[in-house]
PDB file of C-alpha atoms in Angstrom:
ATOM      1  CA  MET A   1       0.000   0.000   0.000  1.00 45.00           C
ATOM      2  CA  PRO A   2       1.596   3.331  -1.017  1.00 48.00           C
ATOM      3  CA  ASN A   3       2.255   5.904   1.656  1.00 51.00           C
ATOM      4  CA  GLU A   4      -0.042   8.879   0.987  1.00 57.00           C
ATOM      5  CA  ALA A   5       2.288  11.433   2.602  1.00 55.00           C
ATOM      6  CA  PHE A   6       5.307  10.111   0.704  1.00 57.00           C
ATOM      7  CA  PRO A   7       3.919   8.157  -2.286  1.00 59.00           C
ATOM      8  CA  SER A   8       6.672   5.745  -3.309  1.00 68.00           C
ATOM      9  CA  LEU A   9       8.972   8.197  -1.529  1.00 83.00           C
ATOM     10  CA  ASP A  10       8.528  10.770  -4.269  1.00 91.00           C
ATOM     11  CA  LEU A  11      11.525  13.069  -3.906  1.00 94.00           C
ATOM     12  CA  ASN A  12       9.564  16.027  -5.303  1.00 94.00           C
ATOM     13  CA  VAL A  13       6.982  15.627  -2.531  1.00 93.00           C
ATOM     14  CA  VAL A  14       9.738  15.581   0.094  1.00 95.00           C
ATOM     15  CA  ILE A  15      11.457  18.614  -1.440  1.00 97.00           C
ATOM     16  CA  GLY A  16       8.152  20.511  -1.461  1.00 97.00           C
ATOM     17  CA  GLN A  17       7.525  19.645   2.177  1.00 97.00           C
ATOM     18  CA  LEU A  18      11.023  20.738   3.223  1.00 98.00           C
ATOM     19  CA  ALA A  19      10.531  24.046   1.369  1.00 98.00           C
ATOM     20  CA  ARG A  20       7.131  24.644   2.999  1.00 98.00           C
ATOM     21  CA  SER A  21       8.482  23.729   6.433  1.00 98.00           C
ATOM     22  CA  ALA A  22      11.309  26.242   6.044  1.00 98.00           C
ATOM     23  CA  GLU A  23       8.772  28.940   5.189  1.00 98.00           C
ATOM     24  CA  ALA A  24       6.629  27.988   8.202  1.00 98.00           C
ATOM     25  CA  ILE A  25       9.693  28.096  10.472  1.00 98.00           C
ATOM     26  CA  ARG A  26      10.552  31.554   9.110  1.00 97.00           C
ATOM     27  CA  ALA A  27       6.986  32.782   9.617  1.00 96.00           C
ATOM     28  CA  LEU A  28       6.787  31.484  13.191  1.00 94.00           C
ATOM     29  CA  ALA A  29      10.214  32.858  14.082  1.00 94.00           C
ATOM     30  CA  CYS A  30       9.116  36.271  12.823  1.00 92.00           C
ATOM     31  CA  ALA A  31       5.784  36.035  14.701  1.00 88.00           C
ATOM     32  CA  ILE A  32       7.474  35.707  18.078  1.00 84.00           C
ATOM     33  CA  PRO A  33       8.411  39.111  19.527  1.00 85.00           C
ATOM     34  CA  LYS A  34      12.181  39.707  19.685  1.00 86.00           C
ATOM     35  CA  VAL A  35      11.982  40.131  23.460  1.00 89.00           C
ATOM     36  CA  ALA A  36      10.604  36.590  23.676  1.00 90.00           C
ATOM     37  CA  ALA A  37      13.400  34.973  21.634  1.00 92.00           C
ATOM     38  CA  GLN A  38      15.581  34.309  24.703  1.00 93.00           C
ATOM     39  CA  TRP A  39      12.681  33.565  27.059  1.00 95.00           C
ATOM     40  CA  LYS A  40      12.177  30.019  28.333  1.00 95.00           C
ATOM     41  CA  PRO A  41       8.901  28.763  29.809  1.00 95.00           C
ATOM     42  CA  ALA A  42      10.949  26.627  32.245  1.00 96.00           C
ATOM     43  CA  PRO A  43      14.643  26.444  33.161  1.00 96.00           C
ATOM     44  CA  ASP A  44      15.121  23.156  31.299  1.00 96.00           C
ATOM     45  CA  ALA A  45      13.106  24.248  28.218  1.00 96.00           C
ATOM     46  CA  TRP A  46      14.530  25.682  25.012  1.00 96.00           C
ATOM     47  CA  SER A  47      14.094  29.293  23.976  1.00 95.00           C
ATOM     48  CA  LEU A  48      13.174  30.207  20.403  1.00 95.00           C
ATOM     49  CA  SER A  49      16.800  31.224  19.831  1.00 95.00           C
ATOM     50  CA  GLU A  50      17.940  27.765  20.925  1.00 96.00           C
ATOM     51  CA  VAL A  51      15.396  26.049  18.663  1.00 97.00           C
ATOM     52  CA  LEU A  52      16.581  28.102  15.682  1.00 96.00           C
ATOM     53  CA  ALA A  53      20.254  27.424  16.483  1.00 95.00           C
ATOM     54  CA  HIS A  54      19.461  23.711  16.661  1.00 96.00           C
ATOM     55  CA  LEU A  55      17.639  23.794  13.312  1.00 97.00           C
ATOM     56  CA  TYR A  56      20.588  25.615  11.746  1.00 96.00           C
ATOM     57  CA  ASP A  57      23.043  23.078  13.184  1.00 94.00           C
ATOM     58  CA  GLU A  58      20.968  20.136  11.955  1.00 95.00           C
ATOM     59  CA  GLU A  59      20.573  21.613   8.483  1.00 96.00           C
ATOM     60  CA  ARG A  60      24.252  22.508   8.229  1.00 92.00           C
ATOM     61  CA  SER A  61      25.871  19.421   9.683  1.00 90.00           C
ATOM     62  CA  ASP A  62      23.377  16.585   9.982  1.00 92.00           C
ATOM     63  CA  PHE A  63      20.606  15.603   7.581  1.00 94.00           C
ATOM     64  CA  ARG A  64      22.039  16.648   4.196  1.00 94.00           C
ATOM     65  CA  GLN A  65      25.584  15.672   5.149  1.00 92.00           C
ATOM     66  CA  ARG A  66      24.548  12.275   6.499  1.00 91.00           C
ATOM     67  CA  LEU A  67      22.487  11.561   3.387  1.00 94.00           C
ATOM     68  CA  GLN A  68      25.454  12.532   1.214  1.00 92.00           C
ATOM     69  CA  TRP A  69      27.599  10.171   3.270  1.00 91.00           C
ATOM     70  CA  MET A  70      25.007   7.375   3.129  1.00 92.00           C
ATOM     71  CA  LEU A  71      24.731   7.667  -0.655  1.00 92.00           C
ATOM     72  CA  GLY A  72      28.483   7.924  -1.207  1.00 86.00           C
ATOM     73  CA  GLU A  73      31.619   6.685   0.470  1.00 63.00           C
ATOM     74  CA  ARG A  74      30.662   4.809   3.619  1.00 58.00           C
ATOM     75  CA  ASN A  75      34.097   3.498   4.601  1.00 58.00           C
ATOM     76  CA  ALA A  76      34.818   6.767   6.401  1.00 58.00           C
ATOM     77  CA  PRO A  77      32.881   7.649   9.566  1.00 59.00           C
ATOM     78  CA  PRO A  78      29.820   9.887   9.227  1.00 60.00           C
ATOM     79  CA  PRO A  79      30.562  13.609   9.282  1.00 58.00           C
ATOM     80  CA  PRO A  80      30.913  15.256  12.699  1.00 58.00           C
ATOM     81  CA  ARG A  81      28.160  17.584  13.814  1.00 54.00           C
ATOM     82  CA  GLU A  82      28.961  21.232  14.412  1.00 53.00           C
ATOM     83  CA  VAL A  83      27.330  23.811  16.647  1.00 51.00           C
ATOM     84  CA  SER A  84      26.546  27.264  15.279  1.00 52.00           C
ATOM     85  CA  GLY A  85      26.767  30.750  16.654  1.00 53.00           C
ATOM     86  CA  GLY A  86      24.425  33.634  15.812  1.00 59.00           C
ATOM     87  CA  GLY A  87      22.339  34.331  12.727  1.00 86.00           C
ATOM     88  CA  ALA A  88      20.515  31.066  13.168  1.00 93.00           C
ATOM     89  CA  LEU A  89      17.342  31.831  11.188  1.00 95.00           C
ATOM     90  CA  GLU A  90      19.216  33.290   8.224  1.00 95.00           C
ATOM     91  CA  GLY A  91      21.771  30.482   8.390  1.00 95.00           C
ATOM     92  CA  PHE A  92      19.058  27.837   8.531  1.00 97.00           C
ATOM     93  CA  LEU A  93      17.225  29.310   5.532  1.00 97.00           C
ATOM     94  CA  ALA A  94      20.440  29.536   3.478  1.00 96.00           C
ATOM     95  CA  GLU A  95      21.389  25.952   4.356  1.00 96.00           C
ATOM     96  CA  ARG A  96      17.864  24.754   3.546  1.00 98.00           C
ATOM     97  CA  GLU A  97      18.169  26.325   0.086  1.00 97.00           C
ATOM     98  CA  ALA A  98      21.458  24.449  -0.386  1.00 96.00           C
ATOM     99  CA  SER A  99      19.810  21.237   0.835  1.00 97.00           C
ATOM    100  CA  ILE A 100      16.919  21.605  -1.599  1.00 98.00           C
ATOM    101  CA  ALA A 101      19.315  22.298  -4.485  1.00 97.00           C
ATOM    102  CA  TRP A 102      21.273  19.157  -3.571  1.00 96.00           C
ATOM    103  CA  LEU A 103      18.096  17.060  -3.318  1.00 96.00           C
ATOM    104  CA  GLU A 104      16.848  18.371  -6.677  1.00 96.00           C
ATOM    105  CA  ALA A 105      20.082  17.158  -8.296  1.00 95.00           C
ATOM    106  CA  LEU A 106      19.939  13.687  -6.713  1.00 92.00           C
ATOM    107  CA  GLY A 107      18.176  11.798  -9.465  1.00 87.00           C
ATOM    108  CA  SER A 108      16.799   8.427  -8.345  1.00 89.00           C
ATOM    109  CA  PRO A 109      18.747   7.179  -5.332  1.00 91.00           C
ATOM    110  CA  ASP A 110      18.192   3.779  -3.766  1.00 92.00           C
ATOM    111  CA  TRP A 111      16.098   4.603  -0.682  1.00 94.00           C
ATOM    112  CA  ASP A 112      16.840   1.171   0.785  1.00 94.00           C
ATOM    113  CA  VAL A 113      20.623   1.571   1.093  1.00 93.00           C
ATOM    114  CA  SER A 114      21.306   1.082   4.801  1.00 93.00           C
ATOM    115  CA  VAL A 115      24.114   2.011   7.161  1.00 92.00           C
ATOM    116  CA  ASP A 116      24.803   1.573  10.847  1.00 92.00           C
ATOM    117  CA  LEU A 117      25.048   4.778  12.876  1.00 90.00           C
ATOM    118  CA  THR A 118      26.373   4.855  16.425  1.00 90.00           C
ATOM    119  CA  PHE A 119      24.926   7.323  18.918  1.00 89.00           C
ATOM    120  CA  GLY A 120      26.629   8.077  22.214  1.00 90.00           C
ATOM    121  CA  GLN A 121      29.972   6.864  23.481  1.00 91.00           C
ATOM    122  CA  GLY A 122      31.372   4.091  25.620  1.00 92.00           C
ATOM    123  CA  ALA A 123      28.926   1.872  27.486  1.00 92.00           C
ATOM    124  CA  GLU A 124      26.076   4.226  26.535  1.00 92.00           C
ATOM    125  CA  ALA A 125      26.731   3.862  22.787  1.00 93.00           C
ATOM    126  CA  GLU A 126      23.920   2.464  20.684  1.00 95.00           C
ATOM    127  CA  THR A 127      24.215   1.405  17.052  1.00 94.00           C
ATOM    128  CA  LEU A 128      21.105   1.559  14.883  1.00 95.00           C
ATOM    129  CA  THR A 129      20.567   0.700  11.227  1.00 96.00           C
ATOM    130  CA  PHE A 130      19.022   3.394   9.039  1.00 95.00           C
ATOM    131  CA  ARG A 131      18.046   3.373   5.378  1.00 95.00           C
ATOM    132  CA  VAL A 132      18.437   6.421   3.156  1.00 95.00           C
ATOM    133  CA  GLY A 133      14.619   6.638   3.039  1.00 95.00           C
ATOM    134  CA  ASP A 134      14.467   6.575   6.852  1.00 96.00           C
ATOM    135  CA  MET A 135      16.835   9.535   7.024  1.00 95.00           C
ATOM    136  CA  LEU A 136      14.912  11.456   4.365  1.00 96.00           C
ATOM    137  CA  VAL A 137      11.499  11.150   6.030  1.00 96.00           C
ATOM    138  CA  SER A 138      13.080  11.799   9.444  1.00 97.00           C
ATOM    139  CA  TRP A 139      14.291  15.125   8.056  1.00 98.00           C
ATOM    140  CA  VAL A 140      10.711  16.165   7.264  1.00 97.00           C
ATOM    141  CA  GLU A 141       9.481  14.909  10.649  1.00 97.00           C
ATOM    142  CA  HIS A 142      12.282  16.783  12.435  1.00 98.00           C
ATOM    143  CA  ASP A 143      10.928  20.027  10.963  1.00 98.00           C
ATOM    144  CA  THR A 144       7.411  19.104  12.085  1.00 98.00           C
ATOM    145  CA  LEU A 145       8.535  18.399  15.651  1.00 98.00           C
ATOM    146  CA  HIS A 146      10.270  21.766  15.913  1.00 98.00           C
ATOM    147  CA  LEU A 147       7.357  23.614  14.299  1.00 98.00           C
ATOM    148  CA  ARG A 148       5.195  22.179  17.078  1.00 97.00           C
ATOM    149  CA  GLN A 149       7.795  23.277  19.622  1.00 97.00           C
ATOM    150  CA  MET A 150       7.785  26.810  18.199  1.00 96.00           C
ATOM    151  CA  VAL A 151       3.974  27.011  18.353  1.00 95.00           C
ATOM    152  CA  GLU A 152       4.093  25.808  21.963  1.00 95.00           C
ATOM    153  CA  LEU A 153       6.681  28.508  22.771  1.00 94.00           C
ATOM    154  CA  LEU A 154       4.483  31.181  21.185  1.00 92.00           C
ATOM    155  CA  HIS A 155       1.490  29.960  23.183  1.00 93.00           C
ATOM    156  CA  ALA A 156       3.501  29.870  26.432  1.00 94.00           C
ATOM    157  CA  TRP A 157       4.875  33.361  25.794  1.00 93.00           C
ATOM    158  CA  TYR A 158       1.404  34.861  25.415  1.00 91.00           C
ATOM    159  CA  ALA A 159       0.172  33.005  28.496  1.00 92.00           C
ATOM    160  CA  HIS A 160       3.163  34.491  30.335  1.00 94.00           C
ATOM    161  CA  VAL A 161       2.589  38.115  29.274  1.00 95.00           C
ATOM    162  CA  ALA A 162      -1.240  38.187  29.146  1.00 95.00           C
ATOM    163  CA  PRO A 163      -2.045  38.571  32.888  1.00 96.00           C
ATOM    164  CA  PRO A 164      -3.999  40.283  34.239  1.00 97.00           C
ATOM    165  CA  TYR A 165      -5.912  39.616  31.037  1.00 96.00           C
ATOM    166  CA  ARG A 166      -7.208  36.213  29.994  1.00 93.00           C
ATOM    167  CA  THR A 167      -7.041  34.376  26.698  1.00 91.00           C
ATOM    168  CA  ALA A 168     -10.175  32.318  27.433  1.00 91.00           C
ATOM    169  CA  TYR A 169     -12.075  33.778  24.476  1.00 94.00           C
ATOM    170  CA  ALA A 170      -9.516  32.194  22.104  1.00 92.00           C
ATOM    171  CA  GLY A 171     -10.535  28.706  23.220  1.00 92.00           C
ATOM    172  CA  SER A 172      -8.740  26.066  25.218  1.00 89.00           C
ATOM    173  CA  TRP A 173      -5.276  24.844  24.345  1.00 85.00           C
TER     174      TRP A 173
END
């Protein structure tokens, strides 16, 4: 039975979703007041700035690079992940454009090529097998998870600054 969200893992569908997700991330990031960008709803929660830095890091040094590695030379270890500094939204959007250009040039890769990836170190290390198709759809889902996180941050920010007024007329969360 074909997957309706990703029919036969149609690369054009995935590319379109990644492009739309980037636009949604940009729109949400711009909807959150600048004063709220560093605010955290709890000490162990992420701020919007941290979410955007994470998205930039993942776009720059994870999904596209790991897919390139999975589809190419796999005798070398997967590329290391890097952590970014400022300019996260702009950096993310620029890297997403590069990712989409790379995906558009891919052709017809074998989505079932698999590799073992190790997460963690020492006794805590865990090795899991991933297919190229797994990594590709995980990329789309990663965007979705962080879009949800950004919406939750926006909601929490307005709940934080609304008192003494109430948001009850908007409906329940």
